[in-house]
Coordinates of C-alpha atoms in Angstrom, one line a residue:
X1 CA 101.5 117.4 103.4
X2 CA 102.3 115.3 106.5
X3 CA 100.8 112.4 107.7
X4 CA 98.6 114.0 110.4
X5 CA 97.4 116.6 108.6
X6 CA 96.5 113.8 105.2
X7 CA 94.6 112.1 108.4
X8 CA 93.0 115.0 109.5
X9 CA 91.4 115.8 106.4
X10 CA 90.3 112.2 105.6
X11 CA 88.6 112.1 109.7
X12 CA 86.5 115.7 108.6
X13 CA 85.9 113.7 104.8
X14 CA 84.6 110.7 107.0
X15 CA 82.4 112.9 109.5
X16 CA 80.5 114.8 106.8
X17 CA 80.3 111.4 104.1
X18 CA 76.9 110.3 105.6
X19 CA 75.3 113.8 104.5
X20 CA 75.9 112.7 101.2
X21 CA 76.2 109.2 100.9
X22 CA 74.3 106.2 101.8
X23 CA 75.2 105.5 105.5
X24 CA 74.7 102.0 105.8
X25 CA 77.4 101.4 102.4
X26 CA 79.6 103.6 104.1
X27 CA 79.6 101.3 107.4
X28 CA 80.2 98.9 105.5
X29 CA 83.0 100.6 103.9
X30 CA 84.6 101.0 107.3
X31 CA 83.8 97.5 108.4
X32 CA 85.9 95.9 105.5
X33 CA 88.7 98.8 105.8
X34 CA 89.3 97.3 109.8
X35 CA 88.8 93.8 108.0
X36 CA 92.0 94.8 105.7
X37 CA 93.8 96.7 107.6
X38 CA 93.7 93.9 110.8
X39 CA 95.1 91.6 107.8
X40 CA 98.1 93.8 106.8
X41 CA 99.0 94.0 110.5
X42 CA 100.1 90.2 110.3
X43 CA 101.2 90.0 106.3
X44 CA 102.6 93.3 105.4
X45 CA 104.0 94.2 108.7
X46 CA 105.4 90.3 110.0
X47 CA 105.1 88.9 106.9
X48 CA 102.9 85.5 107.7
X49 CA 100.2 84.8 104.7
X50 CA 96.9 83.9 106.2
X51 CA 94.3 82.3 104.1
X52 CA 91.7 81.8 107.3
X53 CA 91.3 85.2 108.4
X54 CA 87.5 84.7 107.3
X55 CA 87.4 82.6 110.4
X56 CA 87.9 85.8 113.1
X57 CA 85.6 87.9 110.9
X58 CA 82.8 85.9 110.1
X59 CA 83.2 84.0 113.7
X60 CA 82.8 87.3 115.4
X61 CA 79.7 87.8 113.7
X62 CA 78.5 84.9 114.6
X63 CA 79.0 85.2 118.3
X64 CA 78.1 89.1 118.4
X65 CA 74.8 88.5 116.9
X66 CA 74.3 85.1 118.8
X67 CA 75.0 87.3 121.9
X68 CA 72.7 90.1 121.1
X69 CA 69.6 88.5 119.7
X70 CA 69.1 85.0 121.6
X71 CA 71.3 86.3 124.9
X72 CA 70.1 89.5 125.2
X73 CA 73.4 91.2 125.9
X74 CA 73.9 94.8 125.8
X75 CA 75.4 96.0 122.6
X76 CA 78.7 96.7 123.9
X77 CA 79.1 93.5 125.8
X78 CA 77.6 91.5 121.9
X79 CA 80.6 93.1 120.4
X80 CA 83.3 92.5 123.1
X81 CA 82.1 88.8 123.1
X82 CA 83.0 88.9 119.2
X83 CA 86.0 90.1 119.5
X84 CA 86.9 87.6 122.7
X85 CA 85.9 84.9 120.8
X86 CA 87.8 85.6 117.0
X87 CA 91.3 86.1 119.7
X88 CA 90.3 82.9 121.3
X89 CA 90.0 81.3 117.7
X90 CA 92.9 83.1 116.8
X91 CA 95.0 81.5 119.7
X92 CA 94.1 78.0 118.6
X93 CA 94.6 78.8 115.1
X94 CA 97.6 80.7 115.5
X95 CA 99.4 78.1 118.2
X96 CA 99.5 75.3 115.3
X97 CA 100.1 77.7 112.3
X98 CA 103.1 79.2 113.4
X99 CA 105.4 75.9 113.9
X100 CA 105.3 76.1 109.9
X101 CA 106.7 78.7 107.8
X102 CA 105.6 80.0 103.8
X103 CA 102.8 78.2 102.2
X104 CA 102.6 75.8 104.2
X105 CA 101.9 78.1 107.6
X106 CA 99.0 79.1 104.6
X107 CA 97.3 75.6 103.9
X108 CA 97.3 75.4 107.5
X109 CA 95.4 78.4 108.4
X110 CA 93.1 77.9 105.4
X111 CA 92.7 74.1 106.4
X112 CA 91.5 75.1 109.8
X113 CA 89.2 78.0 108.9
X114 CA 87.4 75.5 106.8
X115 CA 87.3 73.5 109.4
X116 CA 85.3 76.3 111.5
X117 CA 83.3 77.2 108.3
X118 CA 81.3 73.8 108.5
X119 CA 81.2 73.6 112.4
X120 CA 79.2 77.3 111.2
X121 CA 77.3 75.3 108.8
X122 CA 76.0 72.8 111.6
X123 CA 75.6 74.3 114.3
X124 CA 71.7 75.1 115.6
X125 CA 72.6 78.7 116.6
X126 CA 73.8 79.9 113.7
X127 CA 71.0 79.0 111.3
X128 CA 72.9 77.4 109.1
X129 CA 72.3 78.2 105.2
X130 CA 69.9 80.5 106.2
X131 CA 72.0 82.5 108.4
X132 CA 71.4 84.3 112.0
X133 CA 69.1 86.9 111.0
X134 CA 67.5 89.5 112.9
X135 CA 70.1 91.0 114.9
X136 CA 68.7 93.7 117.1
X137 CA 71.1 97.0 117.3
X138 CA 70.1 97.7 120.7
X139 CA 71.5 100.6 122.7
X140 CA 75.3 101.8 123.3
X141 CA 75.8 101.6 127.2
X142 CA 72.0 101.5 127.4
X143 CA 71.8 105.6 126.3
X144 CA 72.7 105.5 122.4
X145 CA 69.7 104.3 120.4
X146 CA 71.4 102.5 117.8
X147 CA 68.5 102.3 115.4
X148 CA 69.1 105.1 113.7
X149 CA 71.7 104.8 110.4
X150 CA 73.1 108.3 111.1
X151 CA 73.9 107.7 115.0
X152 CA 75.0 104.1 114.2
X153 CA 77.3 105.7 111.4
X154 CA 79.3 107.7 114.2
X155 CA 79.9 104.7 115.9
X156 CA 81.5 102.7 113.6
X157 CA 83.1 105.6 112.5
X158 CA 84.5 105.9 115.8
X159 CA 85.4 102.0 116.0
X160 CA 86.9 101.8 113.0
X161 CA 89.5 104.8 113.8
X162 CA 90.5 103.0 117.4
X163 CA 91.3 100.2 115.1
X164 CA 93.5 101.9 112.6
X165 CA 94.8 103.5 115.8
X166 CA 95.7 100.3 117.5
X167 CA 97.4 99.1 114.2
X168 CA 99.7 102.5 113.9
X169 CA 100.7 102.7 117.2
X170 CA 101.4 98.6 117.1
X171 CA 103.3 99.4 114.0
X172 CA 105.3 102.0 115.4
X173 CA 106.2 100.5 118.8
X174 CA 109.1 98.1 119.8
X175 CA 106.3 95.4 119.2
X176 CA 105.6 96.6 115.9
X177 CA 110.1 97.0 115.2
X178 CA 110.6 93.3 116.1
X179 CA 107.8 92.0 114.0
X180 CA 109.3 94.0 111.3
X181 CA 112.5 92.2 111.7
X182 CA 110.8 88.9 111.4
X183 CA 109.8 89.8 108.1
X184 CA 113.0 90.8 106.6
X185 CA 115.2 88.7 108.1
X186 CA 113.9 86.0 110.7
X187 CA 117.1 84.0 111.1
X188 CA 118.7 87.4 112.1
X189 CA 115.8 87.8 114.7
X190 CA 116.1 84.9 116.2
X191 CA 120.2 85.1 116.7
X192 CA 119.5 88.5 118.7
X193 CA 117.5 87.1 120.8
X194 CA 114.0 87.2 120.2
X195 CA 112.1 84.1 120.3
X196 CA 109.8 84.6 117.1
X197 CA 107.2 82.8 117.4
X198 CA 105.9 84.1 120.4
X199 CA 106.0 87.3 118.5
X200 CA 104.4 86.0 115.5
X201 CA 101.6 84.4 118.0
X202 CA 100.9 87.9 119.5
X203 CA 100.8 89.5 116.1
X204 CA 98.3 86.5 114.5
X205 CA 96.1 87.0 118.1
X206 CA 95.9 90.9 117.7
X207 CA 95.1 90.6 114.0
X208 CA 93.0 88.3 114.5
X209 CA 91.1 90.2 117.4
X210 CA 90.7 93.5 115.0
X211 CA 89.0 91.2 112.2
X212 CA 86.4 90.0 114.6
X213 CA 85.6 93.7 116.0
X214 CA 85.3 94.3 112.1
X215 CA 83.4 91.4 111.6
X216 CA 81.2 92.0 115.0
X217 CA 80.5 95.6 114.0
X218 CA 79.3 94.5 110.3
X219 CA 76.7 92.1 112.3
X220 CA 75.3 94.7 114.0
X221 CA 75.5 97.3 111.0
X222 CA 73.3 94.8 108.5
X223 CA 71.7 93.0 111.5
X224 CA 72.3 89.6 110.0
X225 CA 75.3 87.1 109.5
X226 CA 75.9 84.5 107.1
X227 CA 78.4 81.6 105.9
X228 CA 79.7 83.8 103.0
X229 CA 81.8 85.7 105.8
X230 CA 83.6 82.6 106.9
X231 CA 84.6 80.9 103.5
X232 CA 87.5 80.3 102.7
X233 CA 86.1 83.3 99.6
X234 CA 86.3 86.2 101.7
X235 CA 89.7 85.2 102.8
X236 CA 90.7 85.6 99.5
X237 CA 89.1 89.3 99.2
X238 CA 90.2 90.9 101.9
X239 CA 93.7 89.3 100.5
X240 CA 92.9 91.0 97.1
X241 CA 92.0 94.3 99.2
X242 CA 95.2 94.4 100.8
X243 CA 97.5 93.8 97.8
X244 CA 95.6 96.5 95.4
X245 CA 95.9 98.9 97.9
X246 CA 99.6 98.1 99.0
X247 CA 100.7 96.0 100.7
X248 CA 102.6 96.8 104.0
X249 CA 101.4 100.7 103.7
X250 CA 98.7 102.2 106.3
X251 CA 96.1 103.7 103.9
X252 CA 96.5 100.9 101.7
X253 CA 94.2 98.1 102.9
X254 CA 91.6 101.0 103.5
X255 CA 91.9 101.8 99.3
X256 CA 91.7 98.5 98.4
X257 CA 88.9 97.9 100.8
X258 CA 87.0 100.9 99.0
X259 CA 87.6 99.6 95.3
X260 CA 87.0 96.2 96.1
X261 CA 83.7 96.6 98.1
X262 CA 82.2 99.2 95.6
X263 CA 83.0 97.3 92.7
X264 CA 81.2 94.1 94.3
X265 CA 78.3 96.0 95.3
X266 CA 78.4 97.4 91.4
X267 CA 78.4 100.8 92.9
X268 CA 74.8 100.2 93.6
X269 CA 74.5 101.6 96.6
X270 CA 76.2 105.2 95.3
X271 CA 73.5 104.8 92.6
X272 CA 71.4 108.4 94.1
X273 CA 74.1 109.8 94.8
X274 CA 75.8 109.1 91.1
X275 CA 72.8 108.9 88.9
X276 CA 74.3 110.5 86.0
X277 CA 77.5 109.6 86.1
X278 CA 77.1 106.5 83.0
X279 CA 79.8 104.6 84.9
X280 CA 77.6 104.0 87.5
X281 CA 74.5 102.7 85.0
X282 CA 77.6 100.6 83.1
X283 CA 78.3 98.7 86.0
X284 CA 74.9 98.0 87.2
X285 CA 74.5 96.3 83.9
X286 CA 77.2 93.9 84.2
X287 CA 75.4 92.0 86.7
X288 CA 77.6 88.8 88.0
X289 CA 80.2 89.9 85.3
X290 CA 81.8 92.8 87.6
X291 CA 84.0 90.2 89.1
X292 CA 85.6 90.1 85.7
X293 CA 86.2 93.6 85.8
X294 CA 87.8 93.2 90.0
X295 CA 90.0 90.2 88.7
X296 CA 90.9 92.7 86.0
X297 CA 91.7 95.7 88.2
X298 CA 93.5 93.0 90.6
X299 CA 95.8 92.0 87.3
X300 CA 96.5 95.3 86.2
X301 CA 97.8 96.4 89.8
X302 CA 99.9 93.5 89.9
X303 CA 101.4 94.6 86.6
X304 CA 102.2 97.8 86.9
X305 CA 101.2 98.9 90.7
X306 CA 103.7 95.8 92.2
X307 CA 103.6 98.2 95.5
X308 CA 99.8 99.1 95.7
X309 CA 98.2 101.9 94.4
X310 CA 99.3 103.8 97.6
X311 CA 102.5 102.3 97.1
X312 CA 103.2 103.4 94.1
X313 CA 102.0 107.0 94.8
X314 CA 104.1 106.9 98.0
X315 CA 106.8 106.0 95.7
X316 CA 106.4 109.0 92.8
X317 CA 106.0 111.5 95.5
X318 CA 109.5 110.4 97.0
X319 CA 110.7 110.6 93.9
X320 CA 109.2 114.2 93.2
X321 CA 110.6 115.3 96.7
X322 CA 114.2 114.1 96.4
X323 CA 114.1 115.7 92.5
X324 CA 113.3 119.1 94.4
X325 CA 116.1 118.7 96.8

């Protein structure tokens, strides 16, 4: 089965899920799988680390929902503004990041995000502790009522799929060749010519413009936005995402971004769909404790999935394939 056709069937899985699923969880779904997928653009593709990527997500929300409730904006132009916004943050962020290399280009980015995190906490617009609530979905270019779930659903359905679009056909370009180059071998890179760190810039701004649509779109999907999406915390998951999944693969940050999100909403949200299925009532009784079990899934795919779960199954079917030969 090739690629287009294992997309194909996973775009027809995706337009039928809300008939069967909760619509709002699956949103939410999609919203982190952009989230994860924007973040393996920069480590698994150009190999930079970022621990501040919760910055351009959470910031986006921020400015999306500041734009749509208090400004009035259309939807569209809430959304654009979010994604305008996490680029301009990534610009900054990215301009003083990038004169360092390994963990310390890291510390930097997760010193700075926390830096934003309590200009988030201060500021008047944002609410701080209590969050900017009441986010109003509006209409799409003043036609699309956006209140319902089901309509809202095709949207970020359709969002989501220009952003994995984005990423493959960045992947796959010259672009996407010479930021691959950096990451295997950057002194080599630089000795043909290319002067790195303008491509490492462009790749940090373009990641850093997909986490904010993700984070922009989540606003409008719960209709509220809070300081949990700009710690330094959800830095760290969409980090743990990305490496269950596999790291440097397509599908993979979108797998991770499944297990990862399910598990932390304890499957709650599958719970009518699931109802007698005992692993479902097993993990609602765990309570807090399922981030034991996501720390133990996370060590377990370190030990023996070093490549990601779709790593690793990218790997066996290889193997399979060549056996056949």
């Amino acid at each position: 089965m090739n690629k287009k056709m294992t997309y194909g069937i996973a775009l027809l899985v995706l337009l039928v899920a809300p008939t069967m699923m909760y619509p709002v969880f699956l949103m939410k779904l999609l919203c982190f799988a952009l989230f994860a997928c924007a973040f393996n653009l920069l480590i698994g593709f150009t190999g930079l680390l970022s621990f501040g990527h919760a910055a351009f997500f959470g910031g986006a929300g921020y400015i999306a929902g500041w734009a749509l409730r208090d400004a009035g904006l259309p939807t569209e132009i809430g959304l654009l503004l979010g994604v305008v916004a996490a680029a301009l943050i990534g610009l900054v962020m990215g301009a003083l990041a990038i004169r360092r290399q390994g963990i310390y280009f890291t510390m930097i980015t997760l010193a700075l995000a926390q830096m934003l995190y309590f200009v988030f906490l201060q500021a008047k617009f944002t609410g701080g502790e209590d969050g900017l609530q009441g986010v109003p979905r509006g209409k799409l270019l003043g036609m699309i009522d956006l209140s319902s779930d089901l309509t809202l659903y095709y949207v970020v359905l359709a969002i989501a799929v220009f952003g994995f679009m984005l990423v493959v056909r960045t992947i796959h370009s010259p672009f996407g060749q010479v930021l691959k180059a950096v990451k295997e071998n950057e002194p080599r890179a630089i000795s043909l010519g290319y002067d790195v760190d303008r491509y490492k810039l462009m790749a940090f701004v373009l990641s850093a413009a997909l986490a904010g649509l993700a984070g922009a779109t989540k606003t409008l999907v719960l209709g509220f936005e809070t300081l949990t999406d700009v710690h330094w915390t959800m830095s760290g998951l969409v980090v743990l995402m990305t490496l269950v999944g596999g790291l440097g693969t397509l599908a993979g940050p979108i797998v991770g971004a499944i297990i990862i999100i399910a598990l932390e909403n304890k499957l709650g949200d599958l719970g009518n769909l699931l109802a007698n299925i005992t692993t479902v009532e097993w993990f609602r009784t765990l309570g807090d404790s399922v981030t034991i079990v996501t720390g133990f899934i996370f060590i377990v795919c370190v030990l023996l999935f070093r490549k990601g779960i779709v790593g690793e199954l990218a790997e066996v079917f290889q193997r399979t394939a060549n056996g056949k030969r």
